[in-house]
Coordinates of C-alpha atoms in Angstrom, one line a residue:
Chain A
M1 CA -91.8 8.7 12.6
S2 CA -91.0 11.9 10.7
F3 CA -87.8 12.3 8.8
S4 CA -86.1 15.7 8.6
I5 CA -83.5 16.6 6.1
T6 CA -81.6 18.1 8.9
D7 CA -81.1 14.7 10.7
P8 CA -77.4 13.7 10.8
S9 CA -76.4 11.0 8.4
P10 CA -75.5 7.5 9.8
R11 CA -71.9 8.2 9.0
Q12 CA -71.9 11.4 11.0
K13 CA -73.5 9.7 13.9
W14 CA -70.9 7.0 13.8
I15 CA -68.0 9.4 13.8
A16 CA -69.6 11.5 16.6
G17 CA -70.2 8.4 18.6
A18 CA -66.6 7.2 18.2
L19 CA -65.2 10.6 19.3
V20 CA -67.4 10.9 22.3
I21 CA -66.7 7.4 23.5
A22 CA -63.0 8.1 23.1
Y23 CA -63.3 11.1 25.3
A24 CA -65.4 9.3 27.8
V25 CA -62.8 6.5 28.1
L26 CA -60.0 9.0 28.5
T27 CA -61.8 11.0 31.1
L28 CA -62.8 7.9 33.1
L29 CA -59.3 6.6 33.2
P30 CA -58.2 8.8 36.2
L31 CA -61.4 7.7 37.9
V32 CA -60.6 4.1 37.5
W33 CA -57.1 5.0 38.7
I34 CA -58.6 6.4 41.9
I35 CA -60.6 3.3 42.7
T36 CA -58.3 0.4 41.8
P37 CA -55.3 1.3 44.1
G38 CA -57.7 0.7 46.9
F39 CA -57.5 -3.0 46.1
K40 CA -53.8 -3.2 45.6
T41 CA -51.1 -3.8 48.0
P42 CA -48.9 -0.8 48.8
S43 CA -46.1 -2.0 46.7
D44 CA -48.3 -2.8 43.8
A45 CA -49.9 0.6 44.0
I46 CA -46.6 2.4 43.5
A47 CA -45.2 -0.1 41.1
Y48 CA -43.8 1.2 37.8
P49 CA -44.8 0.7 35.1
P50 CA -48.3 1.0 36.5
K51 CA -49.8 -2.4 37.0
V52 CA -53.0 -3.1 35.2
F53 CA -53.2 -6.7 36.4
F54 CA -52.6 -7.4 40.0
S55 CA -53.7 -9.7 42.7
P56 CA -56.4 -7.9 44.7
S57 CA -56.0 -7.3 48.3
L58 CA -58.2 -5.7 50.9
E59 CA -55.2 -4.3 52.7
G60 CA -56.1 -0.7 51.8
Y61 CA -59.5 -1.0 53.4
V62 CA -58.2 -2.7 56.5
N63 CA -55.7 0.1 56.9
L64 CA -58.3 2.7 56.4
F65 CA -60.6 1.5 59.1
T66 CA -58.2 0.5 61.8
S67 CA -55.4 2.0 63.7
R68 CA -52.4 -0.2 64.3
T69 CA -49.2 -0.3 66.2
R70 CA -46.0 -2.2 65.5
L71 CA -44.9 -4.7 68.1
A72 CA -41.6 -6.3 68.7
P73 CA -41.4 -9.9 67.4
E74 CA -41.3 -11.4 70.9
D75 CA -44.5 -9.6 71.9
L76 CA -46.1 -10.8 68.7
L77 CA -45.2 -14.3 69.4
K78 CA -46.8 -14.0 72.9
L79 CA -50.1 -13.0 71.3
G80 CA -50.6 -16.2 69.5
P81 CA -51.9 -16.7 65.9
P82 CA -54.2 -14.2 64.3
T83 CA -57.9 -15.0 64.6
T84 CA -59.6 -13.0 61.8
W85 CA -58.8 -12.3 58.2
Y86 CA -57.9 -8.7 58.9
D87 CA -55.7 -9.6 61.7
T88 CA -53.8 -11.9 59.4
I89 CA -53.2 -9.1 56.9
V90 CA -52.0 -6.7 59.6
R91 CA -49.7 -9.3 61.2
H92 CA -48.0 -9.7 57.9
Y93 CA -46.3 -6.3 58.7
D94 CA -45.6 -7.1 62.3
M95 CA -48.5 -5.0 63.4
V96 CA -51.5 -5.4 65.6
I97 CA -54.9 -3.7 65.5
T98 CA -55.5 -1.4 68.4
G99 CA -58.9 -0.1 67.4
P100 CA -61.0 1.7 64.8
S101 CA -59.6 4.6 62.9
R102 CA -61.3 8.0 62.8
Y103 CA -62.4 7.5 59.2
G104 CA -65.7 6.0 60.2
E105 CA -66.6 9.0 62.4
R106 CA -65.7 11.4 59.7
F107 CA -67.8 9.6 57.1
L108 CA -70.7 9.6 59.5
N109 CA -70.3 13.3 60.1
S110 CA -70.4 13.9 56.4
V111 CA -73.6 11.9 56.2
I112 CA -75.3 13.6 59.1
I113 CA -74.3 17.2 58.2
G114 CA -74.8 16.6 54.5
F115 CA -78.2 15.1 54.6
G116 CA -79.4 17.3 57.5
S117 CA -78.4 20.6 55.9
T118 CA -79.8 19.5 52.6
F119 CA -83.2 18.6 54.2
L120 CA -83.4 22.0 56.0
S121 CA -82.3 24.1 53.0
V122 CA -84.8 22.4 50.7
V123 CA -87.7 22.8 53.1
L124 CA -86.9 26.4 53.9
G125 CA -86.0 27.1 50.2
T126 CA -89.3 25.6 49.0
I127 CA -91.5 27.7 51.2
A128 CA -89.4 30.9 50.6
A129 CA -89.4 30.3 46.8
Y130 CA -93.2 29.8 46.9
A131 CA -93.6 33.1 48.7
F132 CA -91.3 34.9 46.3
S133 CA -93.1 33.4 43.4
R134 CA -96.7 34.0 44.4
F135 CA -96.8 37.0 46.7
K136 CA -95.7 40.5 46.6
V137 CA -92.9 40.4 49.1
P138 CA -91.5 43.8 49.8
L139 CA -88.0 44.4 48.2
K140 CA -88.4 41.1 46.4
D141 CA -86.0 41.9 43.5
D142 CA -83.4 43.3 45.9
L143 CA -83.7 40.3 48.1
L144 CA -83.3 37.8 45.2
F145 CA -80.3 39.7 43.9
F146 CA -78.7 39.7 47.3
I147 CA -79.3 36.0 47.6
L148 CA -77.6 35.4 44.3
S149 CA -74.7 37.7 45.0
T150 CA -73.8 35.7 48.1
R151 CA -72.7 33.0 45.8
M152 CA -69.9 35.2 44.6
M153 CA -68.0 35.4 47.8
P154 CA -65.0 33.2 48.1
P155 CA -65.5 30.8 50.9
I156 CA -62.3 31.8 52.6
A157 CA -63.6 35.4 52.8
V158 CA -66.8 34.3 54.4
A159 CA -64.9 32.0 56.7
I160 CA -63.1 34.8 58.4
P161 CA -66.0 36.4 60.1
I162 CA -67.8 33.1 60.6
F163 CA -64.7 31.8 62.3
L164 CA -64.8 34.7 64.7
M165 CA -68.5 34.5 65.2
Y166 CA -68.5 30.8 65.9
R167 CA -65.7 31.2 68.3
Q168 CA -67.8 33.6 70.3
L169 CA -70.8 31.5 70.2
G170 CA -69.0 28.2 70.9
F171 CA -70.1 26.8 67.6
N172 CA -66.6 26.0 66.5
D173 CA -66.2 22.3 65.6
T174 CA -69.8 21.5 66.4
H175 CA -72.3 19.6 64.2
L176 CA -74.8 22.4 64.7
G177 CA -72.5 25.1 63.5
M178 CA -71.6 23.3 60.3
F179 CA -75.2 22.3 59.8
L180 CA -76.4 25.9 60.0
L181 CA -73.5 27.2 57.8
Y182 CA -74.2 24.6 55.1
T183 CA -77.9 25.2 55.2
A184 CA -77.4 29.0 54.8
V185 CA -75.0 28.6 51.9
N186 CA -77.3 26.1 50.2
L187 CA -80.3 28.3 50.8
S188 CA -79.3 30.8 48.2
L189 CA -79.0 28.1 45.5
S190 CA -82.1 26.4 46.6
V191 CA -84.3 29.5 46.7
W192 CA -83.1 30.6 43.3
L193 CA -83.6 27.2 41.7
L194 CA -86.9 26.4 43.4
K195 CA -88.4 29.8 42.5
G196 CA -87.7 29.0 38.9
F197 CA -89.3 25.7 39.2
I198 CA -92.4 27.0 41.0
D199 CA -92.7 29.9 38.5
E200 CA -93.2 27.3 35.9
I201 CA -96.3 25.8 37.6
P202 CA -99.4 27.6 36.2
I203 CA -101.1 29.7 38.9
E204 CA -104.5 28.6 37.7
Y205 CA -104.4 25.4 39.6
E206 CA -104.0 27.2 42.9
E207 CA -106.6 29.7 42.0
A208 CA -109.0 26.9 41.2
A209 CA -108.2 25.3 44.6
L210 CA -108.7 28.6 46.4
I211 CA -112.1 29.1 44.8
D212 CA -113.0 25.6 45.8
G213 CA -112.5 26.6 49.4
Y214 CA -109.0 25.6 50.2
I215 CA -107.0 27.9 52.3
R216 CA -103.7 29.2 50.9
F217 CA -101.6 26.7 52.9
Q218 CA -103.6 23.8 51.7
A219 CA -103.3 25.1 48.1
F220 CA -99.6 25.1 48.5
Y221 CA -99.5 21.7 50.1
K222 CA -101.9 19.8 47.9
V223 CA -101.5 21.5 44.6
V224 CA -98.1 23.1 44.2
L225 CA -95.9 20.6 46.1
P226 CA -96.7 17.5 44.0
Q227 CA -96.1 19.4 40.8
A228 CA -92.8 20.8 42.1
A229 CA -91.6 17.4 43.2
T230 CA -89.1 16.9 40.4
G231 CA -87.8 20.4 40.9
I232 CA -87.4 19.8 44.6
A233 CA -85.6 16.6 43.8
S234 CA -83.2 18.3 41.5
T235 CA -82.5 21.0 44.1
A236 CA -82.0 18.5 46.8
I237 CA -79.4 16.7 44.8
F238 CA -77.4 19.8 44.2
C239 CA -77.5 20.8 47.8
L240 CA -76.4 17.4 48.9
I241 CA -73.5 17.3 46.5
F242 CA -72.3 20.7 47.7
A243 CA -72.6 19.7 51.4
W244 CA -71.0 16.4 50.8
N245 CA -68.0 17.7 48.8
E246 CA -67.4 20.8 50.8
Y247 CA -63.8 21.3 52.0
A248 CA -62.9 25.0 52.7
F249 CA -65.3 25.6 55.6
A250 CA -64.8 22.1 57.0
V251 CA -61.1 22.4 57.1
L252 CA -61.2 25.9 58.7
L253 CA -64.0 25.5 61.1
T254 CA -63.7 21.9 62.3
S255 CA -60.8 19.9 63.7
G256 CA -62.1 16.8 65.5
T257 CA -65.6 16.3 66.6
A258 CA -67.5 17.6 63.6
Q259 CA -64.9 17.1 61.0
T260 CA -66.2 15.7 57.8
A261 CA -64.5 13.4 55.4
P262 CA -63.0 15.7 52.8
P263 CA -60.5 17.4 55.1
F264 CA -59.6 14.0 56.6
I265 CA -59.0 11.9 53.5
P266 CA -55.7 13.6 52.6
T267 CA -54.3 12.8 56.0
I268 CA -54.8 9.1 55.7
I269 CA -51.6 8.9 53.7
G270 CA -49.8 8.3 57.0
A271 CA -46.4 9.4 58.2
G272 CA -44.4 7.7 55.5
G273 CA -46.5 9.0 52.7
K274 CA -46.7 5.5 51.2
D275 CA -50.1 4.2 52.2
W276 CA -51.8 5.1 48.9
P277 CA -54.2 2.1 49.0
A278 CA -55.7 3.4 52.2
V279 CA -56.2 6.9 50.7
A280 CA -57.7 5.3 47.6
A281 CA -60.0 3.2 49.7
G282 CA -61.1 6.3 51.7
A283 CA -61.6 8.3 48.5
T284 CA -63.5 5.5 46.9
I285 CA -65.9 5.0 49.8
F286 CA -66.5 8.7 49.8
L287 CA -67.0 9.1 46.0
V288 CA -69.0 6.0 45.4
P289 CA -72.3 7.2 47.0
I290 CA -72.2 10.3 44.9
M291 CA -71.4 8.4 41.8
V292 CA -74.3 6.0 42.4
F293 CA -76.5 8.9 43.1
T294 CA -75.5 10.6 39.9
I295 CA -76.2 7.6 37.8
L296 CA -79.6 6.8 39.4
L297 CA -80.9 10.4 39.4
R298 CA -79.2 11.7 36.3
K299 CA -82.4 13.0 34.7
H300 CA -83.1 15.3 37.7
L301 CA -79.5 16.4 37.8
L302 CA -79.3 17.3 34.1
R303 CA -82.6 19.1 34.4
G304 CA -81.2 21.1 37.3
I305 CA -77.9 22.0 35.7
T306 CA -79.4 23.3 32.5
F307 CA -82.3 24.9 34.3
G308 CA -80.4 28.1 35.1
A309 CA -79.4 28.3 31.5
V310 CA -82.7 27.7 29.8
R311 CA -85.1 29.8 31.7
K312 CA -85.1 33.6 31.7
Chain B
M1 CA -134.7 28.9 50.0
F2 CA -134.2 30.8 53.2
D3 CA -133.9 28.4 56.0
P4 CA -134.2 30.0 59.4
T5 CA -132.8 27.0 61.2
A6 CA -129.5 27.0 59.3
Q7 CA -126.4 27.2 61.5
S8 CA -124.8 29.9 59.6
L9 CA -125.6 31.9 56.5
V10 CA -122.1 31.6 55.2
P11 CA -121.4 28.4 53.3
P12 CA -118.9 26.1 55.1
A13 CA -116.2 26.2 52.4
V14 CA -116.0 30.0 52.4
A15 CA -116.1 30.2 56.2
H16 CA -113.2 27.8 56.3
R17 CA -111.2 30.0 54.0
I18 CA -111.9 33.2 56.0
K19 CA -110.7 31.4 59.1
G20 CA -107.3 30.4 57.5
R21 CA -104.3 32.7 57.7
S22 CA -104.2 35.6 55.5
D23 CA -101.9 35.7 52.5
R24 CA -99.6 38.2 54.0
T25 CA -99.1 36.2 57.2
I26 CA -98.3 33.1 55.2
A27 CA -95.9 35.0 53.0
W28 CA -94.0 36.2 56.1
I29 CA -94.0 32.9 57.8
F30 CA -92.7 31.3 54.7
V31 CA -90.0 33.8 54.0
A32 CA -88.9 34.7 57.5
P33 CA -86.7 31.7 58.4
T34 CA -84.8 32.0 55.2
I35 CA -84.2 35.7 55.6
F36 CA -83.2 35.3 59.2
L37 CA -80.7 32.5 58.4
L38 CA -79.3 34.4 55.4
L39 CA -79.0 37.6 57.5
A40 CA -77.0 35.8 60.2
V41 CA -74.7 33.8 57.9
N42 CA -74.5 35.9 54.8
I43 CA -75.1 39.6 55.6
F44 CA -73.1 39.5 58.8
P45 CA -70.0 38.2 56.9
L46 CA -70.4 41.0 54.5
I47 CA -70.5 43.7 57.1
W48 CA -68.2 42.7 59.8
P49 CA -65.1 42.3 57.5
I50 CA -65.7 45.8 56.3
R51 CA -65.4 47.1 59.8
L52 CA -62.5 44.8 60.5
S53 CA -60.7 45.8 57.4
L54 CA -60.3 49.3 58.8
T55 CA -58.4 48.0 61.9
D56 CA -55.3 46.0 62.6
F57 CA -57.0 43.3 64.5
R58 CA -55.1 40.0 64.8
T59 CA -57.2 37.0 65.8
N60 CA -54.3 35.2 67.4
R61 CA -53.5 38.1 69.7
P62 CA -57.0 39.2 70.8
N63 CA -55.6 41.2 73.7
N64 CA -53.5 43.5 71.6
P65 CA -54.8 47.0 71.4
V66 CA -56.7 47.3 68.2
H67 CA -56.0 50.5 66.2
F68 CA -58.2 52.0 63.7
V69 CA -56.0 52.3 60.6
G70 CA -58.4 53.6 58.0
I71 CA -57.5 52.5 54.5
E72 CA -54.0 51.6 55.4
N73 CA -54.7 47.9 54.9
Y74 CA -56.2 48.5 51.5
R75 CA -53.1 50.5 50.5
K76 CA -50.8 47.8 51.7
I77 CA -52.6 45.1 49.8
L78 CA -52.8 47.0 46.5
T79 CA -49.1 47.9 46.7
N80 CA -48.0 44.4 47.7
P81 CA -46.4 42.6 44.7
D82 CA -47.5 39.3 46.2
T83 CA -51.1 40.3 45.8
W84 CA -50.6 41.1 42.2
A85 CA -48.7 37.8 41.6
S86 CA -51.7 36.0 43.1
L87 CA -54.1 37.9 40.8
Q88 CA -51.9 37.1 37.9
A89 CA -51.9 33.4 38.7
T90 CA -55.6 33.4 39.2
A91 CA -56.1 35.2 35.8
H92 CA -53.9 32.7 34.0
F93 CA -55.9 29.9 35.6
L94 CA -59.2 31.5 34.8
I95 CA -58.4 32.3 31.1
W96 CA -57.0 28.9 30.2
T97 CA -59.6 26.8 32.1
I98 CA -62.5 28.7 30.6
A99 CA -61.0 28.6 27.1
L100 CA -60.3 24.9 27.2
Q101 CA -63.6 24.0 28.8
V102 CA -65.6 26.0 26.3
V103 CA -63.8 24.6 23.3
I104 CA -63.9 21.0 24.4
G105 CA -67.3 21.3 26.0
F106 CA -68.9 22.8 23.0
T107 CA -67.3 20.2 20.7
L108 CA -68.6 17.4 22.9
A109 CA -72.1 18.9 23.0
Y110 CA -72.1 19.3 19.2
L111 CA -71.1 15.7 18.8
L112 CA -73.6 14.5 21.4
N113 CA -76.3 16.4 19.6
K114 CA -75.9 14.1 16.6
K115 CA -77.9 11.7 18.7
F116 CA -76.0 8.5 18.1
R117 CA -77.1 5.3 19.8
G118 CA -76.4 5.2 23.5
N119 CA -75.5 8.8 23.9
D120 CA -77.5 9.1 27.1
L121 CA -75.3 6.4 28.7
W122 CA -72.1 8.1 27.6
T123 CA -73.4 11.5 28.7
T124 CA -73.9 10.1 32.2
L125 CA -70.4 8.6 32.3
I126 CA -68.8 11.8 31.1
V127 CA -70.6 13.8 33.8
L128 CA -69.2 11.8 36.7
P129 CA -65.9 13.7 37.3
M130 CA -67.8 16.9 38.2
M131 CA -69.7 15.3 41.0
L132 CA -66.6 14.5 43.0
S133 CA -65.2 16.4 45.9
P134 CA -62.6 18.8 44.5
A135 CA -60.4 18.4 47.6
V136 CA -60.3 14.6 47.3
V137 CA -59.7 14.9 43.5
G138 CA -56.9 17.3 44.1
N139 CA -55.3 15.1 46.6
F140 CA -55.5 12.1 44.4
W141 CA -54.1 13.8 41.3
T142 CA -50.9 14.3 43.3
F143 CA -50.7 10.5 43.0
L144 CA -51.3 10.6 39.3
Y145 CA -48.8 13.3 38.8
Q146 CA -45.9 11.7 40.7
P147 CA -42.9 11.6 38.5
Q148 CA -41.8 8.1 39.1
I149 CA -45.0 6.2 39.7
G150 CA -47.8 8.4 38.4
L151 CA -50.1 7.3 35.6
F152 CA -50.0 10.8 34.0
N153 CA -46.3 10.7 33.5
Y154 CA -46.5 7.2 32.3
V155 CA -49.1 8.0 29.6
V156 CA -47.2 11.0 28.4
A157 CA -44.0 9.0 28.3
F158 CA -45.8 6.3 26.4
F159 CA -47.0 8.7 23.7
T160 CA -44.1 11.0 23.4
G161 CA -41.1 9.0 24.4
V162 CA -40.0 11.5 27.0
G163 CA -38.6 9.9 30.1
P164 CA -41.3 9.6 32.7
S165 CA -39.1 10.8 35.5
S166 CA -37.8 13.8 33.5
F167 CA -40.6 16.1 34.4
S168 CA -42.8 16.8 37.4
M169 CA -46.1 18.5 36.8
I170 CA -46.4 19.6 40.3
G171 CA -42.8 20.3 41.2
E172 CA -41.7 22.4 38.3
V173 CA -42.4 26.1 38.1
A174 CA -43.2 26.1 34.4
L175 CA -45.5 23.1 34.6
A176 CA -47.4 23.6 37.9
P177 CA -49.9 26.1 36.5
W178 CA -50.8 23.7 33.8
S179 CA -51.2 20.8 36.2
I180 CA -54.1 22.7 37.9
I181 CA -55.6 23.7 34.6
I182 CA -55.6 20.1 33.4
V183 CA -57.3 18.8 36.5
D184 CA -59.9 21.6 36.6
T185 CA -60.7 21.0 32.9
W186 CA -61.0 17.3 33.5
M187 CA -63.5 18.0 36.2
W188 CA -65.6 20.8 34.7
T189 CA -65.7 20.3 31.0
P190 CA -68.9 18.2 31.4
Y191 CA -70.6 21.2 33.0
V192 CA -69.9 23.4 30.0
M193 CA -70.9 20.6 27.8
L194 CA -74.3 20.2 29.4
I195 CA -75.1 23.9 29.1
C196 CA -74.0 24.0 25.5
L197 CA -76.1 20.8 24.9
A198 CA -79.2 22.5 26.3
G199 CA -78.5 25.5 24.1
L200 CA -78.1 23.3 21.0
R201 CA -81.2 21.4 21.8
S202 CA -83.2 24.7 22.1
I203 CA -82.6 25.5 18.4
P204 CA -85.7 24.4 16.6
D205 CA -85.4 22.2 13.6
Y206 CA -87.4 24.3 11.3
I207 CA -84.7 27.0 11.2
Y208 CA -82.2 24.4 9.8
E209 CA -84.8 23.1 7.4
A210 CA -85.4 26.5 6.1
A211 CA -81.7 27.0 5.6
E212 CA -81.5 23.7 3.7
V213 CA -84.3 24.8 1.5
D214 CA -82.3 28.0 0.8
R215 CA -79.4 25.8 -0.1
A216 CA -77.1 27.1 2.7
S217 CA -74.0 25.0 3.2
S218 CA -73.4 23.2 6.5
W219 CA -70.6 25.5 7.4
R220 CA -72.8 28.5 6.7
Q221 CA -75.5 27.1 8.8
F222 CA -73.1 26.6 11.6
W223 CA -71.8 30.1 11.5
S224 CA -75.1 31.9 11.0
I225 CA -77.6 29.7 13.0
T226 CA -75.9 27.5 15.5
L227 CA -73.2 29.7 16.9
P228 CA -75.3 32.8 17.4
M229 CA -78.1 30.9 19.0
V230 CA -75.8 29.0 21.3
L231 CA -73.8 32.1 22.3
P232 CA -76.0 33.1 25.2
F233 CA -75.6 29.7 26.7
V234 CA -71.9 29.6 26.2
M235 CA -71.7 33.1 27.8
L236 CA -73.7 31.8 30.8
A237 CA -71.4 28.8 31.2
V238 CA -68.4 31.2 31.1
L239 CA -70.0 33.3 33.8
F240 CA -70.6 30.4 36.1
R241 CA -67.3 28.8 35.6
G242 CA -65.6 32.2 35.9
I243 CA -67.1 33.0 39.2
E244 CA -66.4 29.5 40.5
N245 CA -62.8 29.5 39.4
F246 CA -62.1 32.9 40.8
K247 CA -63.1 31.5 44.2
M248 CA -61.1 28.3 43.6
F249 CA -59.5 26.9 46.7
D250 CA -60.0 23.2 47.5
L251 CA -58.6 21.6 44.4
V252 CA -55.5 23.7 44.1
V253 CA -54.7 23.7 47.8
Q254 CA -54.6 19.9 47.8
L255 CA -52.9 19.5 44.5
T256 CA -50.1 22.0 44.8
G257 CA -50.6 23.8 48.0
G258 CA -49.9 27.1 46.2
G259 CA -47.4 25.6 43.9
P260 CA -43.6 25.5 44.0
G261 CA -43.0 28.8 45.6
A262 CA -46.1 30.8 44.8
T263 CA -46.6 30.0 41.1
T264 CA -50.1 28.5 41.7
Q265 CA -51.0 30.6 44.7
L266 CA -54.4 31.7 43.6
T267 CA -56.0 34.7 45.4
S268 CA -58.1 32.4 47.7
I269 CA -55.0 30.6 48.8
D270 CA -53.2 33.9 49.4
L271 CA -56.2 35.0 51.4
K272 CA -56.2 31.9 53.5
R273 CA -52.5 32.4 54.3
E274 CA -53.1 35.9 55.5
A275 CA -56.2 35.1 57.5
F276 CA -55.5 31.7 59.0
E277 CA -51.8 31.3 59.0
K278 CA -50.5 34.8 59.6
W279 CA -53.6 35.7 61.4
R280 CA -53.6 39.3 60.1
T281 CA -57.3 39.5 60.3
G282 CA -57.7 43.2 59.6
Y283 CA -55.5 42.9 56.6
A284 CA -57.2 39.8 55.4
S285 CA -60.6 41.4 55.8
A286 CA -59.5 44.2 53.5
Y287 CA -58.3 41.6 51.0
A288 CA -61.6 39.8 51.2
V289 CA -63.5 43.0 50.5
I290 CA -61.3 43.8 47.6
L291 CA -61.9 40.3 46.1
F292 CA -65.6 40.5 46.6
V293 CA -65.9 43.9 45.0
T294 CA -63.7 42.7 42.1
V295 CA -65.8 39.6 41.3
F296 CA -69.0 41.5 41.9
G297 CA -68.0 44.3 39.6
L298 CA -66.8 42.0 36.8
A299 CA -69.8 39.8 37.1
S300 CA -72.2 42.8 36.9
I301 CA -70.5 44.1 33.7
Y302 CA -70.6 40.6 32.2
V303 CA -74.2 40.1 33.0
K304 CA -75.1 43.4 31.3
A305 CA -73.3 42.2 28.2
L306 CA -75.0 38.8 28.5
N307 CA -78.4 40.4 28.7
K308 CA -77.6 42.4 25.6
V309 CA -76.7 39.3 23.7
K310 CA -79.9 37.6 24.9
D311 CA -82.1 40.4 23.7
R312 CA -80.7 40.4 20.2

């Protein structure tokens, strides 16, 4: 193991570590504060001073997934004792469960539209990036620049004509409409990223394959794709994160059938503006998959984020 | 040896290749779907608003006669004090978020580069906030910012002795712009940190070793080696964050809804009001065109400067 005189001293390392950990704890505190209210009762959630120790309750999650109505005490008595644990919680407030809430649908929409558009934009992006990288496509530089400049438009500005166009075509509030829109928006990012990754793969491998008798498509499929796999994974993660977290298009172009979770979560607060545990629960369920994703696939992510900076 | 009974004089491998699609066909098949989708969803939204912006079309009154008004919309927007107020709010937001994120992000990257034990783990944890949905984050920070029950006010009161209910980050005109700056910095500092870290890591050790041999002090090394070599990366981070924050919508709309009055009404929010609440589609299209030209122009100038720095 080589020693360099430029290595930081142990004392420097200790100070650096302490400062970074302090920042990490400070920055994670709000995150903890988004997750924990989901497990508090409504009164605990808005207690002051903020309660660090509390008796956990699943009320937030129950409220999140169900719609309830209040009954008069006589009607409640007629129903008999509650049968399940969630019924018990709800009865406590003189309410009864009338059915599932719309959160489940919204979450499912996010999953379908998110993963679907990611898949399509990565597939189309990979083949387009391969073509841009290996072939002389006419107007290549202009096309690439145009693709990059589409990322500069504010989403609201894009939403105006899309809104009109979708209304004409009947795509408003449809899964297909959102799917196509997210795919197109993600395409610019994925072509740009993937072209960079594919540029890095030495062309000699394909040339060798072509000499050995493979046709171009086989060369792409058998030689380039496996080597581009990590780049494709990085790109897919970014596309998924965008589609999952997107709000502006979702709130303007959907209202019911195809609405995803981000526009819906703020409305969970309810009429009284007090049901913070349910909002916290909704936000937690929505954030946790991405957080797990980030932790598991951090190497791909970090590679992708710094990729735009390091190359060129 | 010439064999008259051979099936074909062309070796099978080469015959197979000649039968495969030519390169040009493959290139077009690979690129066409992407171009088509981008044309439909990206070119069209660039062109139609230009035409719309020259009219007084209103989406909510499609049967009104539509007049061609020329540059009247542009004139109205550029002379409207609200537009300039929005631009000012956006500029304030941009400048402060970029400044804070660069300073904190670079410091963190510098500390992380000291390679203390476990820095990978802490890097992953620090990176979490930027993976979340900005709309959900904005919505939840209203909870943290509540004067009576919010964690933010509690922590500030704890450290400074100021009464926790005495100030409201979201409600007060002087504080609201800072509320959005704080949340955006919380979310995106890790992004700048990652890019700076990539920059720091790209500086080879031997430069520092040579400086040590020449007996340069640590401070001198920082100024003459570290800063200049990281500068292109920092500028790139500034470019990306600048473009993103110019388009900022989700976070601020959920956090302050445009602020008390219009103090945090960024240009995207103003545009949304014009387009989707007042439904002045022609006017809003002109606004969108102006915004796009602005960001495109600024970005082009900036990229030229960035390339100059890179080629030093």
